[in-house]
Short mmCIF file of C-alpha atoms in Angstrom, two decimals:
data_model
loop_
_atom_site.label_atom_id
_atom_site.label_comp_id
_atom_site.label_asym_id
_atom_site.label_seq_id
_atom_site.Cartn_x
_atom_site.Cartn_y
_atom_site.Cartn_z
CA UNK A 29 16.91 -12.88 -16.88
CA UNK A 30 16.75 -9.59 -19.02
CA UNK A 31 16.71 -7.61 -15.45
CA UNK A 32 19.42 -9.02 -14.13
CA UNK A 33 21.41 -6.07 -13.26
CA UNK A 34 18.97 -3.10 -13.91
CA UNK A 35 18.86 -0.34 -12.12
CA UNK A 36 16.75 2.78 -12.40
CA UNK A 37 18.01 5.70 -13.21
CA UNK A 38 16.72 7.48 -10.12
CA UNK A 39 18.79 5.17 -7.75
CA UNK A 40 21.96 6.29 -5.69
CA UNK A 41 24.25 4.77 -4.11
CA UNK A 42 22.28 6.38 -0.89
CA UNK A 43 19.31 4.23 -1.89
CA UNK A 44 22.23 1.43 -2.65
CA UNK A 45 22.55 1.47 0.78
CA UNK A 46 18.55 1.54 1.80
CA UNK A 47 18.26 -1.55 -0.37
CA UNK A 48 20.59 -3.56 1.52
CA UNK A 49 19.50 -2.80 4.99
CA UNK A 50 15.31 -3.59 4.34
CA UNK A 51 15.92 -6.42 1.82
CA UNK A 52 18.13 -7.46 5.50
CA UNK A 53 15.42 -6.67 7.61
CA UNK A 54 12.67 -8.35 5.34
CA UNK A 55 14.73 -11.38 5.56
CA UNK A 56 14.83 -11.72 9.52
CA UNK A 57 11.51 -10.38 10.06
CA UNK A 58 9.20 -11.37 7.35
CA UNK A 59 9.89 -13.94 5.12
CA UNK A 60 10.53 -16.49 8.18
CA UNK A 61 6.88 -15.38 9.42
CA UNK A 62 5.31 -15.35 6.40
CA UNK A 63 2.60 -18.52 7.02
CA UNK A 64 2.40 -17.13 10.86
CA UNK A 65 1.19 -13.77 9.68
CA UNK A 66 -1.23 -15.47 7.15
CA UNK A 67 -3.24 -17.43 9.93
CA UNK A 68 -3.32 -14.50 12.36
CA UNK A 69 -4.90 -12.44 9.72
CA UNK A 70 -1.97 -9.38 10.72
CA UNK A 71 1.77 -8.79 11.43
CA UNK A 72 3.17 -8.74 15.19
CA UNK A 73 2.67 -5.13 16.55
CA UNK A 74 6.43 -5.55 18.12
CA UNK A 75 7.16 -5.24 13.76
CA UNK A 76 6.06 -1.61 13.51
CA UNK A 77 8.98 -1.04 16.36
CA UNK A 78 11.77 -2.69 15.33
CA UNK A 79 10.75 -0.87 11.76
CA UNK A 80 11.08 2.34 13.23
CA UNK A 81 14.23 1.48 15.08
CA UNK A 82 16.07 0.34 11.77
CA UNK A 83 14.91 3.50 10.45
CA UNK A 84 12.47 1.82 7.51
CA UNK A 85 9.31 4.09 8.96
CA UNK A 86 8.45 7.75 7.52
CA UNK A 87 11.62 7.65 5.58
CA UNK A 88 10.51 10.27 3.46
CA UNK A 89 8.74 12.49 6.39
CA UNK A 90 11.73 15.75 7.48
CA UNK A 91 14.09 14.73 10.55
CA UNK A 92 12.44 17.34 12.00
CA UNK A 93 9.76 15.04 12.22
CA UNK A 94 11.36 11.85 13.72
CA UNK A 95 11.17 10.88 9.62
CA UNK A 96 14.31 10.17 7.88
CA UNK A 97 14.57 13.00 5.90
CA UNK A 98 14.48 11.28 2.64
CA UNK A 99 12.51 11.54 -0.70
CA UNK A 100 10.10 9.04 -2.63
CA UNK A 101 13.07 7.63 -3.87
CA UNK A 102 13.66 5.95 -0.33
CA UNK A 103 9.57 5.13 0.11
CA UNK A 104 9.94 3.29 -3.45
CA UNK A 105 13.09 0.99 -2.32
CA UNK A 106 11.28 -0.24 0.75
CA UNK A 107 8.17 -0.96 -1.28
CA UNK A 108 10.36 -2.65 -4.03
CA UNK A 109 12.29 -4.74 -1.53
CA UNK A 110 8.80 -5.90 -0.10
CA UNK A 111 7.11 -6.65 -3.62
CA UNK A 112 10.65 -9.06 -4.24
CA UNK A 113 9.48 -11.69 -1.35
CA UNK A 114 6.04 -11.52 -2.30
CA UNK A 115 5.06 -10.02 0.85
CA UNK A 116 1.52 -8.20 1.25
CA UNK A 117 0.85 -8.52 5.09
CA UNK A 118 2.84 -5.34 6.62
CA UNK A 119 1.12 -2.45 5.32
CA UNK A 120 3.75 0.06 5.50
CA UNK A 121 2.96 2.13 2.04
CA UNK A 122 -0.37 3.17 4.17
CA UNK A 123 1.50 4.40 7.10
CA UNK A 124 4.67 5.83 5.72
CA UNK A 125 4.52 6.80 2.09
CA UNK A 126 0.35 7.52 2.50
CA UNK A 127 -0.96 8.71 5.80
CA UNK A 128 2.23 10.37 6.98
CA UNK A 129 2.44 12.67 4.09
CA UNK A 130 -0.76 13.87 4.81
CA UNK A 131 -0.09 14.84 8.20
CA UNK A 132 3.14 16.34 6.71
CA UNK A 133 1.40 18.05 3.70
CA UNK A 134 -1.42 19.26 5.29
CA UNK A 135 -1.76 19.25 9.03
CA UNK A 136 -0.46 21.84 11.60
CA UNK A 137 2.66 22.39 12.69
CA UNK A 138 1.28 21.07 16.23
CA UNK A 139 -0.19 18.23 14.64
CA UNK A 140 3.11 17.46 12.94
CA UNK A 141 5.41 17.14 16.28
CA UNK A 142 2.27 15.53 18.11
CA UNK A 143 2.02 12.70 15.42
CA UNK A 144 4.70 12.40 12.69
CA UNK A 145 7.73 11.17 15.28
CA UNK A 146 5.52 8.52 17.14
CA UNK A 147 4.50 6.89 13.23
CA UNK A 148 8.07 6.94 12.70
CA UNK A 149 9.22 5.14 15.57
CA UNK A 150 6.55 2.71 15.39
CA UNK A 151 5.05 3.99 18.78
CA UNK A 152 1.73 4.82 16.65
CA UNK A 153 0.69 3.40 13.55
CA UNK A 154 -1.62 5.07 11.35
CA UNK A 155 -4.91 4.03 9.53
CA UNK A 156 -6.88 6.12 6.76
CA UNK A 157 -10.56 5.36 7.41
CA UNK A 158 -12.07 6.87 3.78
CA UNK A 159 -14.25 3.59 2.40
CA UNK A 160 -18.10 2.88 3.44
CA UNK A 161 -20.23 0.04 3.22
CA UNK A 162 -21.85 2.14 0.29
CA UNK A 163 -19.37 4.04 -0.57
CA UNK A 164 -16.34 2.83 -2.44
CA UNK A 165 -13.94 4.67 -4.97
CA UNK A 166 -16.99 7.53 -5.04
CA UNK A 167 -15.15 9.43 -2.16
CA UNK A 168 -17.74 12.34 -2.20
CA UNK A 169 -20.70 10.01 -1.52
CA UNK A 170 -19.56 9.72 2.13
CA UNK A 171 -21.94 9.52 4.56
CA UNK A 172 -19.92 9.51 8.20
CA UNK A 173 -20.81 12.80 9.67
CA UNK A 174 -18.74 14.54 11.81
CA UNK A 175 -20.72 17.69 13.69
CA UNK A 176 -19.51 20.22 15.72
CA UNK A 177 -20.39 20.58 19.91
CA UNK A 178 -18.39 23.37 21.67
CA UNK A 179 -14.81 22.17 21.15
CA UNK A 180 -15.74 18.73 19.33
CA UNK A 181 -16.60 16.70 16.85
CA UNK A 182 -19.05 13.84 17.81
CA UNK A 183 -18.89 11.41 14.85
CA UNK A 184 -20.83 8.35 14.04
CA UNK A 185 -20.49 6.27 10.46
CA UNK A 186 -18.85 3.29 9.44
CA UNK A 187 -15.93 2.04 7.39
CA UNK A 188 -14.51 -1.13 6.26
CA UNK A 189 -11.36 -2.41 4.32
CA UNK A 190 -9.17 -0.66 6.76
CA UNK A 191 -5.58 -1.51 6.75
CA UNK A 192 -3.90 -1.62 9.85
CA UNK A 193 -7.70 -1.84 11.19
CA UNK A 194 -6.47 -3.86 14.16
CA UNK A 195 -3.51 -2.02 15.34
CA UNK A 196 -4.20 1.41 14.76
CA UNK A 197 -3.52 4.31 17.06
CA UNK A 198 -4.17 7.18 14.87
CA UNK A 199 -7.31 6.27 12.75
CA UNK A 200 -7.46 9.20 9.91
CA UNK A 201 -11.29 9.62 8.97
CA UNK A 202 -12.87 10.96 5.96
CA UNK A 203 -16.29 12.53 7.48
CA UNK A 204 -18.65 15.08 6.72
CA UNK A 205 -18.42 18.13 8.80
CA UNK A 206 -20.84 20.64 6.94
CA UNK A 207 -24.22 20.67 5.44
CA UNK A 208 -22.30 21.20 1.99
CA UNK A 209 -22.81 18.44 -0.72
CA UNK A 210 -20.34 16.33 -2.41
CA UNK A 211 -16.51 17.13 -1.98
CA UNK A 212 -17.66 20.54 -0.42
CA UNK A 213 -18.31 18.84 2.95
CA UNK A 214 -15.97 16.44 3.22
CA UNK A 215 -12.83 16.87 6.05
CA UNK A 216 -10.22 14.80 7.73
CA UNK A 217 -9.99 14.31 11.19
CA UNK A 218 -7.11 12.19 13.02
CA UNK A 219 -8.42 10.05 15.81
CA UNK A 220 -6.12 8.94 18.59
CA UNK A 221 -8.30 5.84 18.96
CA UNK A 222 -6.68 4.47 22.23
CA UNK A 223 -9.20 3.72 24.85
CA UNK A 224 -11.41 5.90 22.95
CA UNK A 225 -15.57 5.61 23.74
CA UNK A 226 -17.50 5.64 20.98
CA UNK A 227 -14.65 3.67 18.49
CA UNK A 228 -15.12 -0.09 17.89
CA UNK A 229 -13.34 -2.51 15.98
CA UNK A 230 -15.75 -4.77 13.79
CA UNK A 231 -14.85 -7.83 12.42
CA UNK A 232 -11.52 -9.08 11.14
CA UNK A 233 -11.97 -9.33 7.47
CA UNK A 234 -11.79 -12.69 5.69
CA UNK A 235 -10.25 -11.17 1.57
CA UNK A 236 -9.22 -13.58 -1.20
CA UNK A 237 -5.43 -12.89 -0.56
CA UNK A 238 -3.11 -10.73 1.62
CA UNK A 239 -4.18 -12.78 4.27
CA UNK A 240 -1.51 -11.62 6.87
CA UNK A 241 -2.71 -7.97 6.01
CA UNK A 242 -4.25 -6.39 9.39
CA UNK A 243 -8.27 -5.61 7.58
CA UNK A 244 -11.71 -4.94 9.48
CA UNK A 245 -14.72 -3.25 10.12
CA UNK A 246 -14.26 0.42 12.00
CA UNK A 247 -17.12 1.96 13.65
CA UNK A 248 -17.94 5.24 15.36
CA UNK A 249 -21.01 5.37 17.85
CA UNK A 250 -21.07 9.21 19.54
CA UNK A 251 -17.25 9.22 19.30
CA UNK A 252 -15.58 12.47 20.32
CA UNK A 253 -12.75 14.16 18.85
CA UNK A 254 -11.09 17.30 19.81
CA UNK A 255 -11.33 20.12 17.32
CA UNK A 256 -8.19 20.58 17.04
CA UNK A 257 -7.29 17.22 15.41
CA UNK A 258 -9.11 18.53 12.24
CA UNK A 259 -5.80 17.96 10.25
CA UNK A 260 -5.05 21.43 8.76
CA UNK A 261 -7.69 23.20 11.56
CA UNK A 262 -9.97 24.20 8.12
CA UNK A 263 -13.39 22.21 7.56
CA UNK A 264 -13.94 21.23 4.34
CA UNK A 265 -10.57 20.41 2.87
CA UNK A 266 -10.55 16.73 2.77
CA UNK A 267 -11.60 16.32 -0.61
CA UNK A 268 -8.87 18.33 -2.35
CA UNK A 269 -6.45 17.12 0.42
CA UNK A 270 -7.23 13.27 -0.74
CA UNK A 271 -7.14 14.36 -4.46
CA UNK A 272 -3.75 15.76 -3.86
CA UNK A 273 -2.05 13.13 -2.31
CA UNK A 274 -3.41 10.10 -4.21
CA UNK A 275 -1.05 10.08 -6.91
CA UNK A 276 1.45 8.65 -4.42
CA UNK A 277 -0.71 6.46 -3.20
CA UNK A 278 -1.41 5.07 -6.98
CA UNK A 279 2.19 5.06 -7.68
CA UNK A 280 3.24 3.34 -5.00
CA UNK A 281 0.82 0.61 -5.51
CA UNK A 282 2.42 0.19 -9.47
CA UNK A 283 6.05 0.40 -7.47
CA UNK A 284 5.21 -3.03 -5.45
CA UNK A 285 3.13 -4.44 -8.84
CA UNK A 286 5.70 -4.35 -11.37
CA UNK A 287 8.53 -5.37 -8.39
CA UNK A 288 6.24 -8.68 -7.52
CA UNK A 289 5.76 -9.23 -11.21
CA UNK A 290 9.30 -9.65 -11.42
CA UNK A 291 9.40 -11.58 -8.49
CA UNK A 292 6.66 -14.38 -9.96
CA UNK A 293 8.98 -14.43 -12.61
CA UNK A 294 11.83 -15.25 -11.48
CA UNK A 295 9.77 -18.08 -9.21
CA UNK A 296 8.65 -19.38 -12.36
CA UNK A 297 12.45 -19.50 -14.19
CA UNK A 298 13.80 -21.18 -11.11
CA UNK A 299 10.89 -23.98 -10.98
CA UNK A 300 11.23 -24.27 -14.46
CA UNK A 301 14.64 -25.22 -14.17
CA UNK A 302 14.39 -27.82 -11.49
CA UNK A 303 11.14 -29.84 -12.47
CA UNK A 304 11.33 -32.16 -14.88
CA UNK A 305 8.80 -34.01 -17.41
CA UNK A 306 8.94 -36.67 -20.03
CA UNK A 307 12.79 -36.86 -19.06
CA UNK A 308 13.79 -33.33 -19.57
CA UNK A 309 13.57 -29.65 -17.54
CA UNK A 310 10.15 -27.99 -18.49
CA UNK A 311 12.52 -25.28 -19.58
CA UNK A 312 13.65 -26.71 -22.13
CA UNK A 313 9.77 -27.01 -23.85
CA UNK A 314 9.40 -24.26 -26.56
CA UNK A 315 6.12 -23.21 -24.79
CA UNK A 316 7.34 -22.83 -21.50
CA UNK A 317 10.67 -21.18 -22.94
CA UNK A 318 8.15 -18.63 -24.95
CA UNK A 319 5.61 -17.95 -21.91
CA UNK A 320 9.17 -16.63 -19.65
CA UNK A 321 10.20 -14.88 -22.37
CA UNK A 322 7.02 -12.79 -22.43
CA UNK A 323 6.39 -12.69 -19.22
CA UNK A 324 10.36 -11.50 -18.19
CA UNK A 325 9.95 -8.78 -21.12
CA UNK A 326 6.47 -7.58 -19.60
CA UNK A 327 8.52 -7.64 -16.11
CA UNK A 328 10.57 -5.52 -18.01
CA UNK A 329 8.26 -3.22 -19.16
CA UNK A 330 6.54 -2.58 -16.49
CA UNK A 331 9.77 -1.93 -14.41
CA UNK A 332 11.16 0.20 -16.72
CA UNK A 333 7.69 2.07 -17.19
CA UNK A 334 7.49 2.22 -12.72
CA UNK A 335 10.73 3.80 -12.62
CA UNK A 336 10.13 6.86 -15.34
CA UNK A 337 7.21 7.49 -12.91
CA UNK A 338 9.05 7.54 -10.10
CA UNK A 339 11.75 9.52 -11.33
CA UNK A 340 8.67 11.97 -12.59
CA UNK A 341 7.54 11.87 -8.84
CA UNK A 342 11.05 12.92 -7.43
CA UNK A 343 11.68 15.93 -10.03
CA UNK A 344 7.75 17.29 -9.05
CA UNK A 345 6.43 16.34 -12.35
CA UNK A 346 3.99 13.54 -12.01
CA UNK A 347 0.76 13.85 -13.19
CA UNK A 348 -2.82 12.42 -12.23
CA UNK A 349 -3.10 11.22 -15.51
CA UNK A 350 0.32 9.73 -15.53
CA UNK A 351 0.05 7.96 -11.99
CA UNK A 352 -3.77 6.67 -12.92
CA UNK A 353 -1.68 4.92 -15.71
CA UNK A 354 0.64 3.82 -13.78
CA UNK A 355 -0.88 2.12 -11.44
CA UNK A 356 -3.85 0.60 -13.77
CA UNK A 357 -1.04 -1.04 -16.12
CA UNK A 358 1.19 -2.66 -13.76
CA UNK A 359 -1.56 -3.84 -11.70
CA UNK A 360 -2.88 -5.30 -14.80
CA UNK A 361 0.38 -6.78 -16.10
CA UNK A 362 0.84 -8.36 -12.00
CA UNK A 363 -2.23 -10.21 -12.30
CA UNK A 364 -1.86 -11.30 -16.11
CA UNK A 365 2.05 -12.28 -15.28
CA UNK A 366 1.09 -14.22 -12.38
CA UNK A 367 -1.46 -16.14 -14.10
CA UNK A 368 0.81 -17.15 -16.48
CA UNK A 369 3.77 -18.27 -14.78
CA UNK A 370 1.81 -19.73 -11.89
CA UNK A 371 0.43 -22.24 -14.58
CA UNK A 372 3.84 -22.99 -14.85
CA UNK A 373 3.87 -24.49 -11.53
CA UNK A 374 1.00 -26.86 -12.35
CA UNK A 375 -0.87 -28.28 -9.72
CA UNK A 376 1.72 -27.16 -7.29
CA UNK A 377 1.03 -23.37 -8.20
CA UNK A 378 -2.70 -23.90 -5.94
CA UNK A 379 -1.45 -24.72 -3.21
CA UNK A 380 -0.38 -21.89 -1.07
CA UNK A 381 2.64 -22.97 0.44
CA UNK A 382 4.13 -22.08 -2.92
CA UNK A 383 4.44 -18.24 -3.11
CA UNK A 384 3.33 -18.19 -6.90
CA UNK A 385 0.02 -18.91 -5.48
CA UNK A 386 -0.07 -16.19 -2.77
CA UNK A 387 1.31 -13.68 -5.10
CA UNK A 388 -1.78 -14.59 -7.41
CA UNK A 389 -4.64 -14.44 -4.60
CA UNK A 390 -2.81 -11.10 -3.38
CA UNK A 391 -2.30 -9.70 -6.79
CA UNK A 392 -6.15 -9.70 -7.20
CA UNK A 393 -6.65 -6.36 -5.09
CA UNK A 394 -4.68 -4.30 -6.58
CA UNK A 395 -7.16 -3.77 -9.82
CA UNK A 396 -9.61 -2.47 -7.11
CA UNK A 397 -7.73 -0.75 -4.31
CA UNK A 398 -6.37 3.11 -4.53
CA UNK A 399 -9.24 3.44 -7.03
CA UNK A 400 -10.45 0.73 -9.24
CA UNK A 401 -8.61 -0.20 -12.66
CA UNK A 402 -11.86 1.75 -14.06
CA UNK A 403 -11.90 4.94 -12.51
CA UNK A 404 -8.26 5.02 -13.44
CA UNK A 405 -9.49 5.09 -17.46
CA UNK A 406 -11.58 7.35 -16.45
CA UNK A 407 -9.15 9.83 -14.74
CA UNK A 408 -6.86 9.33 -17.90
CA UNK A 409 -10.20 10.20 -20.32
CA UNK A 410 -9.90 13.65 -19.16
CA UNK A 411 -6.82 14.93 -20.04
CA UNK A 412 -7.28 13.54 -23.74
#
């Protein structure tokens, strides 16, 4: 295959290392409990611990920190080595390379040592509680409020399509703390959600794909939170402290599309090898040979296209614009990929104990999540 021995030019022989020890730890952990994870709708909790204990959590976050002191370069391996066995289930890239960075970015240096070291052990893992039942990728339409009495907030609102939903310690919530409109009144607070009155845990939610992927319903009935978990200890931040941290989050969701791109295709090259028709390998059919052609050089494309980002990312250069593209194309070129070589397959690419077909029901999402395919155009419309 034409990627057989890339490698981007932002890779050391540090992240050489990295590479080896998750895709070892992905192997004994995940791939074995792949189907188990799928019926229990989420991951064991015990894997967020023995995560942090190989050192795979934060890994970007200061030592300071409990982190490991690395860069994105080290967030991207980990979500590269995950894309490879098709795995959406553990939602790491919203604990470590997301939520963490906006405790490290933005909250206080109390907040940091109360929270950061426990996410990178695995003692607490993190949710980011931002969409409503009415409010999706229009982030300054939310309508949780969050109002001040003596020294707390009492909030009450709902969100859904939380990751992590079911195992969350630290529940990060987008809610409206002033009578401002639109972004003006929008804050974060950090919940430590443990025993907590007021929080509930709605239902486990029933998606397309990523079936192993902890999802529900969070709501807050009177729920009180100390003012000092505001996460930076200013009201009315939240908006530019989301705007300023998506472009991770965007780029690390084109980081595991183009790597499980070029994981469907290689699924496709090696079943195309081994089943046979009318006497022969399917291989050796021109339209099968033409289809992995296309679809290894879109792999390709998209990898090679991931990686400038990335190395954008480490030097302090990437832009909105540039991540919005990012992650709109190679979540496009996932789905469109997977399509293709899961017809491949035949009737054997429907039925999901092939991982062709789980990579297509979990490739589905990422068109919509981190802000939808659309808004993405959109965001690139305005620096033309």
């Amino acid at each position: 295959m034409i990627l057989d021995g890339y490698r981007g030019g932002w890779e050391t022989s540090e992240t050489d290392d990295l590479r080896d020890l998750a895709r070892g730890f992905f192997a004994m952990e995940i791939v074995p409990n792949q189907a188990r994870f799928a019926e229990a709708k989420q991951v064991d909790r015990e894997l967020w611990n023995r995560a942090g204990e190989a050192g795979l959590l934060c890994i970007s976050i200061p030592e300071e920190y409990g982190g490991g002191g690395g860069t994105f370069a080290h967030e991207a391996v980990i979500l590269q080595e995950q894309g490879f066995i098709g795995d959406a289930a553990w939602a790491n890239s919203v604990h470590s390379t997301i939520i963490s960075h906006y405790i490290n970015a933005f909250g206080t240096e109390e907040q940091k040592r109360r929270w950061l070291p426990g996410m990178a052990s695995g003692e607490l893992v993190a949710a980011i509680a931002m969409t409503e039942p009415g409010t999706g990728s229009d982030l300054q339409n939310v309508q949780t409020k969050a109002l001040r009495d003596g020294d707390e907030y009492v909030i009450n609102g709902a969100k859904t399509f939380i990751s992590n939903g079911t195992h969350a310690d630290l529940v990060v919530i987008v809610a409206r703390t002033g009578g401002a409109p639109g972004a003006k009144g929008l804050s974060l607070i950090v919940a430590e959600v443990a025993d907590l009155p007021g929080f509930s845990r709605g239902r486990v939610l029933d998606k397309i794909g990523q079936h192993g992927q902890d999802t529900r319903e969070l709501f807050f009935e009177d729920m009180r939170v100390p003012i000092e978990n505001l996460l930076g200890g200013e009201e009315g931040r939240g908006f530019v402290q989301l705007m300023q941290q998506l472009p991770q989050e965007r780029l690390s969701i084109a980081v595991g599309a183009a790597a499980t791109t070029e994981a469907a295709v290689r699924e496709a090259i090696a079943y195309a090898k081994e089943r046979e028709a009318f006497g022969q390998p399917i291989l050796g059919f021109q339209n099968t040979k033409f289809v992995l052609a296309e679809c290894a050089t879109e792999a390709f494309a998209a990898r090679s296209f991931v990686d400038h980002l990335i190395a954008s990312h480490i030097a302090g250069t990437l832009t909105t614009e540039q991540a919005s593209a990012g992650k709109y194309w190679a979540a496009d070129v996932q789905n469109s990929v997977i399509d293709r070589c899961l017809q491949i397959f035949g009737g054997y690419g429907y039925m999901l104990e092939y991982p062709i077909a789980r990579m297509y029901a979990d490739a589905r999402v990422q068109k919509i999540y981190g802000g939808t395919n659309e808004i993405m155009k959109e965001l690139i419309a305005r620096g033309l």
